[in-house]
mmCIF file of C-alpha atoms in Angstrom:
data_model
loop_
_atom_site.group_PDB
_atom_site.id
_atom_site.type_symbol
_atom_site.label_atom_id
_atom_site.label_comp_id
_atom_site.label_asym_id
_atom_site.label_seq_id
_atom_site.Cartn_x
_atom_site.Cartn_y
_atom_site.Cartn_z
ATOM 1 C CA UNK A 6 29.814 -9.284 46.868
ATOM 2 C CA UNK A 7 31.660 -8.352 43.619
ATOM 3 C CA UNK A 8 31.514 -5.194 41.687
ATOM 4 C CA UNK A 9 31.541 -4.928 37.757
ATOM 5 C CA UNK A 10 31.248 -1.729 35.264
ATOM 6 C CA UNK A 11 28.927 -1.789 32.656
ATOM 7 C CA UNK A 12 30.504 -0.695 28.912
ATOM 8 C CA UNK A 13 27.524 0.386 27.191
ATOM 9 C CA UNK A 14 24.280 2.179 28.565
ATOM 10 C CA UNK A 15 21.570 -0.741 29.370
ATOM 11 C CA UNK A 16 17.808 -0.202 30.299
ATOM 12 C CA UNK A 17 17.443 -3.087 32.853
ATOM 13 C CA UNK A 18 13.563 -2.900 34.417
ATOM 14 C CA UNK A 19 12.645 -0.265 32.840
ATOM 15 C CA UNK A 20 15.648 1.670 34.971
ATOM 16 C CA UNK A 21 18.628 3.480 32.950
ATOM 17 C CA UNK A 22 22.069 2.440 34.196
ATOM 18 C CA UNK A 23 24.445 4.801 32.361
ATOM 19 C CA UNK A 24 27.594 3.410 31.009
ATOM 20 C CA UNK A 25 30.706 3.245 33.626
ATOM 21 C CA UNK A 26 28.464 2.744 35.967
ATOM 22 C CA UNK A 27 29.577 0.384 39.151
ATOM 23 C CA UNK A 28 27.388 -2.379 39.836
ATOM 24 C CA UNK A 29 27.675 -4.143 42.790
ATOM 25 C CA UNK A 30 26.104 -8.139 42.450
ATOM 26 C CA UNK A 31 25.626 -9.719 45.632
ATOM 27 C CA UNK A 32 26.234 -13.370 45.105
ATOM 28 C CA UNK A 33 24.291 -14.681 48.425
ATOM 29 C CA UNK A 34 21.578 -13.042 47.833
ATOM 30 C CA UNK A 35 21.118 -14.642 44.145
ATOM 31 C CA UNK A 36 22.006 -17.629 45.571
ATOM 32 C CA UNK A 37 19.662 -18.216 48.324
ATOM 33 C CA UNK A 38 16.613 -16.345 46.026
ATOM 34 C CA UNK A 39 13.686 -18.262 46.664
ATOM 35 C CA UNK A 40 12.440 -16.778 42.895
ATOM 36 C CA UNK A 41 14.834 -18.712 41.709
ATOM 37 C CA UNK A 42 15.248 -21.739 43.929
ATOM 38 C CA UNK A 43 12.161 -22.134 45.740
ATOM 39 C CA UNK A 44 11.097 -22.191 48.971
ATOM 40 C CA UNK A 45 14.123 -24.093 50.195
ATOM 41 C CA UNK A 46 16.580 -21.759 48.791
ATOM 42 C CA UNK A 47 17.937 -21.573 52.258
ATOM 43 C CA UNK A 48 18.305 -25.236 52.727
ATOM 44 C CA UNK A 49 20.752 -28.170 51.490
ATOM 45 C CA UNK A 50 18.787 -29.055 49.052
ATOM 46 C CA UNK A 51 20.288 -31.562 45.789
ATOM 47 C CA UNK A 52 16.782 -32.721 44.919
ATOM 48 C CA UNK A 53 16.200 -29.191 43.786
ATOM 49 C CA UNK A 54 18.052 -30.078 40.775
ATOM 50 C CA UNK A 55 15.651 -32.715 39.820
ATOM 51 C CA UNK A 56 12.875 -30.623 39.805
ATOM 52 C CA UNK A 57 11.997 -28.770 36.354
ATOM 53 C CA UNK A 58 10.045 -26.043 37.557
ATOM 54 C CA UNK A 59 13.555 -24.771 39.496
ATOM 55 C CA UNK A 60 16.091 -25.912 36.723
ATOM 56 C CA UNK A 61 13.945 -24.276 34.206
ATOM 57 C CA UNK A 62 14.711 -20.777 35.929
ATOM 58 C CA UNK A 63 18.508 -21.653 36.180
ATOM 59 C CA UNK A 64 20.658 -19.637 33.750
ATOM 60 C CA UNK A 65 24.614 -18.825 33.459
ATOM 61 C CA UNK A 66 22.741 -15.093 34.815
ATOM 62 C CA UNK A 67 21.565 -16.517 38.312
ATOM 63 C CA UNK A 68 24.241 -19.300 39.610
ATOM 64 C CA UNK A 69 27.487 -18.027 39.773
ATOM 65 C CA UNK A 70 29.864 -20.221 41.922
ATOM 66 C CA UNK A 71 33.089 -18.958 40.404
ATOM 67 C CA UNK A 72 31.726 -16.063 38.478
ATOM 68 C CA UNK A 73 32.668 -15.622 34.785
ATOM 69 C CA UNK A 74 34.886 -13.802 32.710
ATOM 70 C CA UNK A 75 38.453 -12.606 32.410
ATOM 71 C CA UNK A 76 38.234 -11.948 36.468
ATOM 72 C CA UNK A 77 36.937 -15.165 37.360
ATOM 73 C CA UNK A 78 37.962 -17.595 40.547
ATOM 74 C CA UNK A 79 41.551 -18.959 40.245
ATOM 75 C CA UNK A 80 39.927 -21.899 41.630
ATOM 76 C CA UNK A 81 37.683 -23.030 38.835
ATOM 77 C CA UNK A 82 39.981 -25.390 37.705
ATOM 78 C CA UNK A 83 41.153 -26.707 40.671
ATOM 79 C CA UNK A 84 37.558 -27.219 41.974
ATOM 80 C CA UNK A 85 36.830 -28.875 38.600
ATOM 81 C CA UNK A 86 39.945 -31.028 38.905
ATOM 82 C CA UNK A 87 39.066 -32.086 42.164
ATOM 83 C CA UNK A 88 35.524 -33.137 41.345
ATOM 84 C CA UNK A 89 36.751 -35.195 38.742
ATOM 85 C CA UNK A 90 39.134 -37.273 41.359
ATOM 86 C CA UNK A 91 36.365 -36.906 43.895
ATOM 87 C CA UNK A 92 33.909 -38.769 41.244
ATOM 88 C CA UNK A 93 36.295 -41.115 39.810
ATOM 89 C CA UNK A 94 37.244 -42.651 42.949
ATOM 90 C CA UNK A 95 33.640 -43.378 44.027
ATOM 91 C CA UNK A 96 33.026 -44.544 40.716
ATOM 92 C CA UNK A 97 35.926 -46.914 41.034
ATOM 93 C CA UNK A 98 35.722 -47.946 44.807
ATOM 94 C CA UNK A 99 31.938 -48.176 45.392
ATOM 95 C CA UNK A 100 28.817 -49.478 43.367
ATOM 96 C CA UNK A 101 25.669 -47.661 42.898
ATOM 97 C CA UNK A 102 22.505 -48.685 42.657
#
């Protein structure tokens, strides 16, 4: 769960949220939405990301790993850095077919 302040008044739904107002974003939730993923939201699931009718709904709005902005993970990068080693090894040790 993270909390941000809005900086402007927004109508969101149809709803009002007045400006300086704390919103609270509850990042399992959005993850495991099955409006979003499907109905294995809950589940392990890489194929997901070859279907278009779920990557279609996928936006920088609704998958939030490391969350964006100037208060973002500190771990970004490393994670980044580390998938890059992580990929380049397999690349180089193994072949794929």
């Amino acid at each position: 769960m993270i909390s941000r302040a809005n900086v402007e008044d927004k109508i969101i739904g149809g709803y009002l949220i007045p400006k300086n107002t704390t919103i609270m974003i509850a990042l399992s939730a959005l993850h495991k939405s099955t409006e979003i993923w499907g109905p294995t939201a809950n589940e392990f699931d890489p194929k997901r990301w070859l279907n278009p009718l779920y990557t279609k709904n996928v936006t920088n709005y609704n998958f939030l790993p490391f969350i964006t902005g100037t208060r973002s993970c500190i771990g970004n990068k490393l994670a980044l850095a580390e998938f890059k080693i992580l990929l380049s090894t397999l690349i180089r040790n193994f072949v794929f077919q």
